[in-house]
Amino acid sequence: MNQNWNAEKYTSDFSFVHNYGNDVLELIDTAGVKDVLDLGCGNGALTNTLAEKGFSVVGMDASEEMLEIARNNYPGISFIRSDAVDFALEKPVDVVFSNAVFHWIDKADQPRMLECVYRALKSGGQFVFEMGGIGNNILIHSALADIFREYGYTYKMPFYFPSVGEYAGMLEAVGFQVRFAVLFDRPTKLKGENGLSDWINMFVKNPFLEVDKGDKDAIIETAVKRLSSDLYKDNTWYADYVRLRMRAVKK
Ligand code: BEZ
């Protein structure tokens, strides 16, 4: 997962990410659950909610910037730095939870990540997560791909958004049983008049690494103009999110 975060702006302007994550927590079957790993915990907001529910929780993230915010905000919680595709716990847990993380991991690395999760769980343990699913932000990425081409660049899609079937297959291949899966549209309100350009600047970094600064601004401005008829409604920007939510069990 190669992304440098502006962790403070992420926390202040994109709080919908963890706010929506509260619904994902409801998928945990809480009977008998003690220990939970929050994988890709970011600023720790959901790790804290898990702790408030009475679980013994550890937050794990690859970003030192995010972990600094998490540790400052929630000094009573243990946060550790590790990469989701290469981690091991000293003791297995009852639940591995994750919100809005796995789409950052390349498809080729997903099996390695799922094996780490499988090993981190007790027998009968649950894996509960949400990520971007097939079609996530398709309007935004298609517009960017078109405009990159017009400016002489190639847009390399930086995310992995699987279907239910594809991801269920990957889970089963490492030994999980899938107990719940849903894919649904969730148009998501963005903050402020510059909501869409702020979103692109925050989340779509890697495709712009090869782009001249002047072209970058022009590409984003053009995308904002082209997308306004679909994504700007009642003076508010929306991103065309599609969510994949699953609950799988280690057997
Ligand atoms: C998501 O949560 O689906 C997402 C967020 C930022 C960039 C890409 C996907």
mmCIF file of C-alpha atoms and ligand atoms in Angstrom:
data_model
loop_
_atom_site.group_PDB
_atom_site.id
_atom_site.type_symbol
_atom_site.label_atom_id
_atom_site.label_comp_id
_atom_site.label_asym_id
_atom_site.label_seq_id
_atom_site.Cartn_x
_atom_site.Cartn_y
_atom_site.Cartn_z
ATOM 1 C CA MET A 1 0.000 0.000 0.000
ATOM 2 C CA ASN A 2 1.941 3.018 -1.242
ATOM 3 C CA GLN A 3 0.267 6.170 -0.145
ATOM 4 C CA ASN A 4 1.620 9.168 1.728
ATOM 5 C CA TRP A 5 -1.162 10.588 3.814
ATOM 6 C CA ASN A 6 -1.948 14.142 4.768
ATOM 7 C CA ALA A 7 -3.189 12.571 7.974
ATOM 8 C CA GLU A 8 -4.623 15.711 9.575
ATOM 9 C CA LYS A 9 -6.631 16.762 6.508
ATOM 10 C CA TYR A 10 -7.798 13.185 6.090
ATOM 11 C CA THR A 11 -9.073 13.198 9.674
ATOM 12 C CA SER A 12 -10.733 16.638 9.485
ATOM 13 C CA ASP A 13 -12.237 16.612 5.966
ATOM 14 C CA PHE A 14 -12.845 12.928 5.252
ATOM 15 C CA SER A 15 -14.381 11.812 8.537
ATOM 16 C CA PHE A 16 -17.149 10.068 6.563
ATOM 17 C CA VAL A 17 -14.695 7.205 6.074
ATOM 18 C CA HIS A 18 -14.787 6.191 9.732
ATOM 19 C CA ASN A 19 -18.356 7.447 10.300
ATOM 20 C CA TYR A 20 -19.672 4.997 7.708
ATOM 21 C CA GLY A 21 -17.425 2.341 9.257
ATOM 22 C CA ASN A 22 -19.714 2.234 12.285
ATOM 23 C CA ASP A 23 -22.243 0.297 10.191
ATOM 24 C CA VAL A 24 -19.582 -2.291 9.344
ATOM 25 C CA LEU A 25 -18.930 -2.914 13.053
ATOM 26 C CA GLU A 26 -22.528 -4.087 13.330
ATOM 27 C CA LEU A 27 -21.624 -7.123 11.204
ATOM 28 C CA ILE A 28 -19.506 -8.574 14.021
ATOM 29 C CA ASP A 29 -21.253 -11.423 15.802
ATOM 30 C CA THR A 30 -20.265 -10.244 19.288
ATOM 31 C CA ALA A 31 -21.092 -13.461 21.195
ATOM 32 C CA GLY A 32 -17.937 -14.594 22.994
ATOM 33 C CA VAL A 33 -15.709 -12.042 21.257
ATOM 34 C CA LYS A 34 -12.829 -10.683 23.337
ATOM 35 C CA ASP A 35 -9.872 -9.720 21.136
ATOM 36 C CA VAL A 36 -10.122 -7.691 17.961
ATOM 37 C CA LEU A 37 -7.514 -6.509 15.469
ATOM 38 C CA ASP A 38 -8.394 -3.333 13.538
ATOM 39 C CA LEU A 39 -6.360 -3.839 10.367
ATOM 40 C CA GLY A 40 -5.482 -0.567 8.636
ATOM 41 C CA CYS A 41 -6.791 1.416 11.591
ATOM 42 C CA GLY A 42 -5.787 4.845 10.199
ATOM 43 C CA ASN A 43 -6.546 7.565 12.733
ATOM 44 C CA GLY A 44 -7.892 5.008 15.219
ATOM 45 C CA ALA A 45 -11.462 6.321 15.367
ATOM 46 C CA LEU A 46 -13.025 2.897 14.780
ATOM 47 C CA THR A 47 -10.414 1.180 16.960
ATOM 48 C CA ASN A 48 -11.660 3.421 19.745
ATOM 49 C CA THR A 49 -15.301 2.544 19.003
ATOM 50 C CA LEU A 50 -14.364 -1.146 19.236
ATOM 51 C CA ALA A 51 -12.666 -0.477 22.595
ATOM 52 C CA GLU A 52 -15.787 1.373 23.800
ATOM 53 C CA LYS A 53 -17.825 -1.710 22.926
ATOM 54 C CA GLY A 54 -15.713 -3.567 25.486
ATOM 55 C CA PHE A 55 -13.347 -5.479 23.220
ATOM 56 C CA SER A 56 -9.635 -5.766 23.847
ATOM 57 C CA VAL A 57 -8.430 -4.137 20.653
ATOM 58 C CA VAL A 58 -5.177 -3.482 18.827
ATOM 59 C CA GLY A 59 -4.916 -1.076 15.889
ATOM 60 C CA MET A 60 -2.459 -1.819 13.083
ATOM 61 C CA ASP A 61 -1.452 0.502 10.262
ATOM 62 C CA ALA A 62 1.467 0.994 7.879
ATOM 63 C CA SER A 63 1.396 4.800 8.110
ATOM 64 C CA GLU A 64 3.438 6.387 10.892
ATOM 65 C CA GLU A 65 1.596 9.701 10.319
ATOM 66 C CA MET A 66 -1.766 8.033 10.930
ATOM 67 C CA LEU A 67 -0.475 6.112 13.933
ATOM 68 C CA GLU A 68 0.804 9.323 15.527
ATOM 69 C CA ILE A 69 -2.719 10.780 15.336
ATOM 70 C CA ALA A 70 -4.231 7.545 16.637
ATOM 71 C CA ARG A 71 -1.831 7.351 19.591
ATOM 72 C CA ASN A 72 -2.365 11.023 20.480
ATOM 73 C CA ASN A 73 -6.149 10.712 20.302
ATOM 74 C CA TYR A 74 -6.436 7.358 22.074
ATOM 75 C CA PRO A 75 -3.459 6.924 24.420
ATOM 76 C CA GLY A 76 -5.101 3.981 26.191
ATOM 77 C CA ILE A 77 -5.155 1.818 23.044
ATOM 78 C CA SER A 78 -2.272 -0.204 21.661
ATOM 79 C CA PHE A 79 -1.347 0.721 18.074
ATOM 80 C CA ILE A 80 1.315 -1.114 16.120
ATOM 81 C CA ARG A 81 3.015 -0.405 12.829
ATOM 82 C CA SER A 82 2.869 -3.183 10.284
ATOM 83 C CA ASP A 83 2.003 -3.794 6.672
ATOM 84 C CA ALA A 84 -1.297 -5.584 6.028
ATOM 85 C CA VAL A 85 0.367 -7.908 3.519
ATOM 86 C CA ASP A 86 3.128 -8.996 5.892
ATOM 87 C CA PHE A 87 2.118 -9.214 9.531
ATOM 88 C CA ALA A 88 1.846 -11.782 12.298
ATOM 89 C CA LEU A 89 0.322 -11.525 15.767
ATOM 90 C CA GLU A 90 1.864 -13.060 18.884
ATOM 91 C CA LYS A 91 -1.569 -14.387 19.873
ATOM 92 C CA PRO A 92 -4.507 -15.047 17.530
ATOM 93 C CA VAL A 93 -7.657 -12.929 17.913
ATOM 94 C CA ASP A 94 -11.418 -13.537 17.717
ATOM 95 C CA VAL A 95 -12.054 -10.902 15.041
ATOM 96 C CA VAL A 96 -10.061 -9.154 12.349
ATOM 97 C CA PHE A 97 -11.939 -6.009 11.353
ATOM 98 C CA SER A 98 -11.079 -3.639 8.534
ATOM 99 C CA ASN A 99 -12.739 -0.609 6.967
ATOM 100 C CA ALA A 100 -11.855 1.069 3.648
ATOM 101 C CA VAL A 101 -8.359 -0.386 3.379
ATOM 102 C CA PHE A 102 -8.135 -3.400 1.083
ATOM 103 C CA HIS A 103 -8.783 -1.543 -2.183
ATOM 104 C CA TRP A 104 -5.354 0.102 -1.626
ATOM 105 C CA ILE A 105 -3.665 -3.288 -1.911
ATOM 106 C CA ASP A 106 -2.778 -4.607 -5.382
ATOM 107 C CA LYS A 107 -4.765 -7.627 -6.555
ATOM 108 C CA ALA A 108 -1.540 -9.691 -6.708
ATOM 109 C CA ASP A 109 -0.886 -9.024 -3.002
ATOM 110 C CA GLN A 110 -4.406 -9.818 -1.760
ATOM 111 C CA PRO A 111 -3.807 -13.576 -1.218
ATOM 112 C CA ARG A 112 -0.739 -12.779 0.918
ATOM 113 C CA MET A 113 -2.794 -10.335 2.987
ATOM 114 C CA LEU A 114 -5.664 -12.836 3.381
ATOM 115 C CA GLU A 115 -3.206 -15.518 4.535
ATOM 116 C CA CYS A 116 -1.890 -13.142 7.220
ATOM 117 C CA VAL A 117 -5.485 -12.474 8.336
ATOM 118 C CA TYR A 118 -6.288 -16.195 8.396
ATOM 119 C CA ARG A 119 -3.229 -16.953 10.538
ATOM 120 C CA ALA A 120 -4.068 -14.053 12.887
ATOM 121 C CA LEU A 121 -7.489 -15.557 13.724
ATOM 122 C CA LYS A 122 -8.442 -18.218 16.255
ATOM 123 C CA SER A 123 -10.292 -21.197 14.865
ATOM 124 C CA GLY A 124 -13.908 -20.028 14.395
ATOM 125 C CA GLY A 125 -12.729 -16.401 14.329
ATOM 126 C CA GLN A 126 -14.446 -13.811 12.167
ATOM 127 C CA PHE A 127 -13.100 -11.600 9.408
ATOM 128 C CA VAL A 128 -15.387 -8.582 8.956
ATOM 129 C CA PHE A 129 -14.601 -5.848 6.463
ATOM 130 C CA GLU A 130 -15.716 -3.252 3.974
ATOM 131 C CA MET A 131 -13.804 -2.091 0.925
ATOM 132 C CA GLY A 132 -14.534 -0.462 -2.411
ATOM 133 C CA GLY A 133 -16.315 -2.954 -4.653
ATOM 134 C CA ILE A 134 -16.551 -3.343 -8.406
ATOM 135 C CA GLY A 135 -17.663 -0.054 -10.000
ATOM 136 C CA ASN A 136 -16.444 2.064 -7.087
ATOM 137 C CA ASN A 137 -15.872 5.691 -8.212
ATOM 138 C CA ILE A 138 -16.190 4.546 -11.811
ATOM 139 C CA LEU A 139 -17.366 7.966 -13.001
ATOM 140 C CA ILE A 140 -14.375 9.697 -11.414
ATOM 141 C CA HIS A 141 -11.762 7.203 -12.630
ATOM 142 C CA SER A 142 -13.252 7.040 -16.160
ATOM 143 C CA ALA A 143 -13.240 10.834 -16.439
ATOM 144 C CA LEU A 144 -9.635 10.994 -15.215
ATOM 145 C CA ALA A 145 -8.579 8.226 -17.621
ATOM 146 C CA ASP A 146 -10.147 10.124 -20.567
ATOM 147 C CA ILE A 147 -8.544 13.430 -19.601
ATOM 148 C CA PHE A 148 -5.121 11.849 -18.947
ATOM 149 C CA ARG A 149 -5.273 10.442 -22.491
ATOM 150 C CA GLU A 150 -6.195 13.840 -23.919
ATOM 151 C CA TYR A 151 -3.125 15.321 -22.200
ATOM 152 C CA GLY A 152 -0.858 12.542 -23.491
ATOM 153 C CA TYR A 153 -0.614 10.527 -20.275
ATOM 154 C CA THR A 154 -1.738 7.034 -19.308
ATOM 155 C CA TYR A 155 -3.985 6.703 -16.272
ATOM 156 C CA LYS A 156 -2.925 3.712 -14.212
ATOM 157 C CA MET A 157 -5.845 2.693 -12.007
ATOM 158 C CA PRO A 158 -4.448 2.822 -8.462
ATOM 159 C CA PHE A 159 -7.121 0.708 -6.737
ATOM 160 C CA TYR A 160 -8.469 -2.823 -6.682
ATOM 161 C CA PHE A 161 -12.275 -3.008 -6.559
ATOM 162 C CA PRO A 162 -13.401 -6.679 -6.724
ATOM 163 C CA SER A 163 -16.826 -8.230 -7.236
ATOM 164 C CA VAL A 164 -18.468 -10.424 -4.586
ATOM 165 C CA GLY A 165 -17.649 -13.548 -6.584
ATOM 166 C CA GLU A 166 -14.014 -12.685 -7.157
ATOM 167 C CA TYR A 167 -13.327 -11.826 -3.535
ATOM 168 C CA ALA A 168 -15.325 -14.752 -2.145
ATOM 169 C CA GLY A 169 -13.122 -17.007 -4.283
ATOM 170 C CA MET A 170 -9.968 -15.498 -2.809
ATOM 171 C CA LEU A 171 -11.310 -15.911 0.726
ATOM 172 C CA GLU A 172 -12.241 -19.531 0.103
ATOM 173 C CA ALA A 173 -8.840 -20.233 -1.430
ATOM 174 C CA VAL A 174 -7.151 -19.476 1.914
ATOM 175 C CA GLY A 175 -9.722 -21.462 3.923
ATOM 176 C CA PHE A 176 -12.430 -18.975 4.900
ATOM 177 C CA GLN A 177 -16.144 -19.690 4.716
ATOM 178 C CA VAL A 178 -18.089 -16.653 3.495
ATOM 179 C CA ARG A 179 -21.159 -16.083 5.669
ATOM 180 C CA PHE A 180 -22.287 -12.667 4.443
ATOM 181 C CA ALA A 181 -21.573 -10.587 1.359
ATOM 182 C CA VAL A 182 -23.204 -7.504 -0.115
ATOM 183 C CA LEU A 183 -22.316 -5.003 -2.848
ATOM 184 C CA PHE A 184 -24.224 -1.723 -2.832
ATOM 185 C CA ASP A 185 -24.116 1.863 -4.130
ATOM 186 C CA ARG A 186 -23.443 4.513 -1.555
ATOM 187 C CA PRO A 187 -23.290 8.014 -3.074
ATOM 188 C CA THR A 188 -21.114 9.833 -0.556
ATOM 189 C CA LYS A 189 -21.347 13.523 0.296
ATOM 190 C CA LEU A 190 -18.062 15.407 0.051
ATOM 191 C CA LYS A 191 -17.207 18.428 2.155
ATOM 192 C CA GLY A 192 -17.243 21.963 0.702
ATOM 193 C CA GLU A 193 -17.392 23.736 -2.657
ATOM 194 C CA ASN A 194 -14.105 22.053 -3.672
ATOM 195 C CA GLY A 195 -15.249 18.657 -2.464
ATOM 196 C CA LEU A 196 -14.404 16.746 -5.633
ATOM 197 C CA SER A 197 -11.011 18.373 -6.317
ATOM 198 C CA ASP A 198 -10.104 17.906 -2.624
ATOM 199 C CA TRP A 199 -11.097 14.234 -2.889
ATOM 200 C CA ILE A 200 -8.971 13.717 -6.017
ATOM 201 C CA ASN A 201 -6.009 15.499 -4.425
ATOM 202 C CA MET A 202 -6.304 13.415 -1.262
ATOM 203 C CA PHE A 203 -6.899 9.973 -2.729
ATOM 204 C CA VAL A 204 -5.638 9.852 -6.327
ATOM 205 C CA LYS A 205 -1.946 10.530 -5.847
ATOM 206 C CA ASN A 206 0.042 7.860 -7.684
ATOM 207 C CA PRO A 207 -1.408 8.398 -11.185
ATOM 208 C CA PHE A 208 -0.260 12.035 -10.986
ATOM 209 C CA LEU A 209 3.355 11.249 -10.082
ATOM 210 C CA GLU A 210 4.390 11.384 -13.759
ATOM 211 C CA VAL A 211 2.242 14.436 -14.576
ATOM 212 C CA ASP A 212 3.601 18.020 -14.798
ATOM 213 C CA LYS A 213 2.238 20.235 -12.028
ATOM 214 C CA GLY A 214 0.488 22.594 -14.474
ATOM 215 C CA ASP A 215 -1.132 19.675 -16.282
ATOM 216 C CA LYS A 216 -2.222 18.170 -12.979
ATOM 217 C CA ASP A 217 -4.201 21.268 -12.014
ATOM 218 C CA ALA A 218 -5.730 21.468 -15.505
ATOM 219 C CA ILE A 219 -6.672 17.769 -15.498
ATOM 220 C CA ILE A 220 -8.399 18.079 -12.117
ATOM 221 C CA GLU A 221 -10.199 21.269 -13.174
ATOM 222 C CA THR A 222 -11.438 19.564 -16.343
ATOM 223 C CA ALA A 223 -12.573 16.492 -14.376
ATOM 224 C CA VAL A 224 -14.507 18.691 -11.977
ATOM 225 C CA LYS A 225 -16.261 20.461 -14.890
ATOM 226 C CA ARG A 226 -17.110 17.208 -16.680
ATOM 227 C CA LEU A 227 -18.357 15.433 -13.580
ATOM 228 C CA SER A 228 -20.518 18.246 -12.258
ATOM 229 C CA SER A 229 -23.662 17.111 -14.115
ATOM 230 C CA ASP A 230 -23.445 13.663 -12.480
ATOM 231 C CA LEU A 231 -21.859 14.372 -9.108
ATOM 232 C CA TYR A 232 -22.883 17.934 -8.111
ATOM 233 C CA LYS A 233 -26.427 18.141 -6.760
ATOM 234 C CA ASP A 234 -28.113 20.815 -4.627
ATOM 235 C CA ASN A 235 -24.797 22.649 -4.148
ATOM 236 C CA THR A 236 -23.122 19.488 -2.868
ATOM 237 C CA TRP A 237 -20.492 17.187 -4.354
ATOM 238 C CA TYR A 238 -20.979 13.429 -4.131
ATOM 239 C CA ALA A 239 -18.520 10.620 -4.894
ATOM 240 C CA ASP A 240 -19.966 7.532 -6.574
ATOM 241 C CA TYR A 241 -18.972 4.964 -3.972
ATOM 242 C CA VAL A 242 -19.821 1.260 -4.257
ATOM 243 C CA ARG A 243 -19.188 -0.796 -1.120
ATOM 244 C CA LEU A 244 -18.298 -4.457 -0.751
ATOM 245 C CA ARG A 245 -19.058 -5.721 2.760
ATOM 246 C CA MET A 246 -18.278 -9.256 3.898
ATOM 247 C CA ARG A 247 -18.134 -11.498 6.918
ATOM 248 C CA ALA A 248 -16.106 -14.693 6.669
ATOM 249 C CA VAL A 249 -15.256 -17.327 9.256
ATOM 250 C CA LYS A 250 -12.051 -19.331 9.787
ATOM 251 C CA LYS A 251 -12.921 -23.007 9.726
HETATM 252 C C1 BEZ B 1 -13.058 3.842 -0.764
HETATM 253 O O1 BEZ B 1 -13.224 3.898 0.449
HETATM 254 O O2 BEZ B 1 -13.734 3.121 -1.486
HETATM 255 C C2 BEZ B 1 -11.995 4.650 -1.399
HETATM 256 C C3 BEZ B 1 -11.512 5.767 -0.772
HETATM 257 C C4 BEZ B 1 -10.545 6.508 -1.377
HETATM 258 C C5 BEZ B 1 -10.035 6.122 -2.587
HETATM 259 C C6 BEZ B 1 -10.521 4.999 -3.194
HETATM 260 C C7 BEZ B 1 -11.507 4.257 -2.609
#
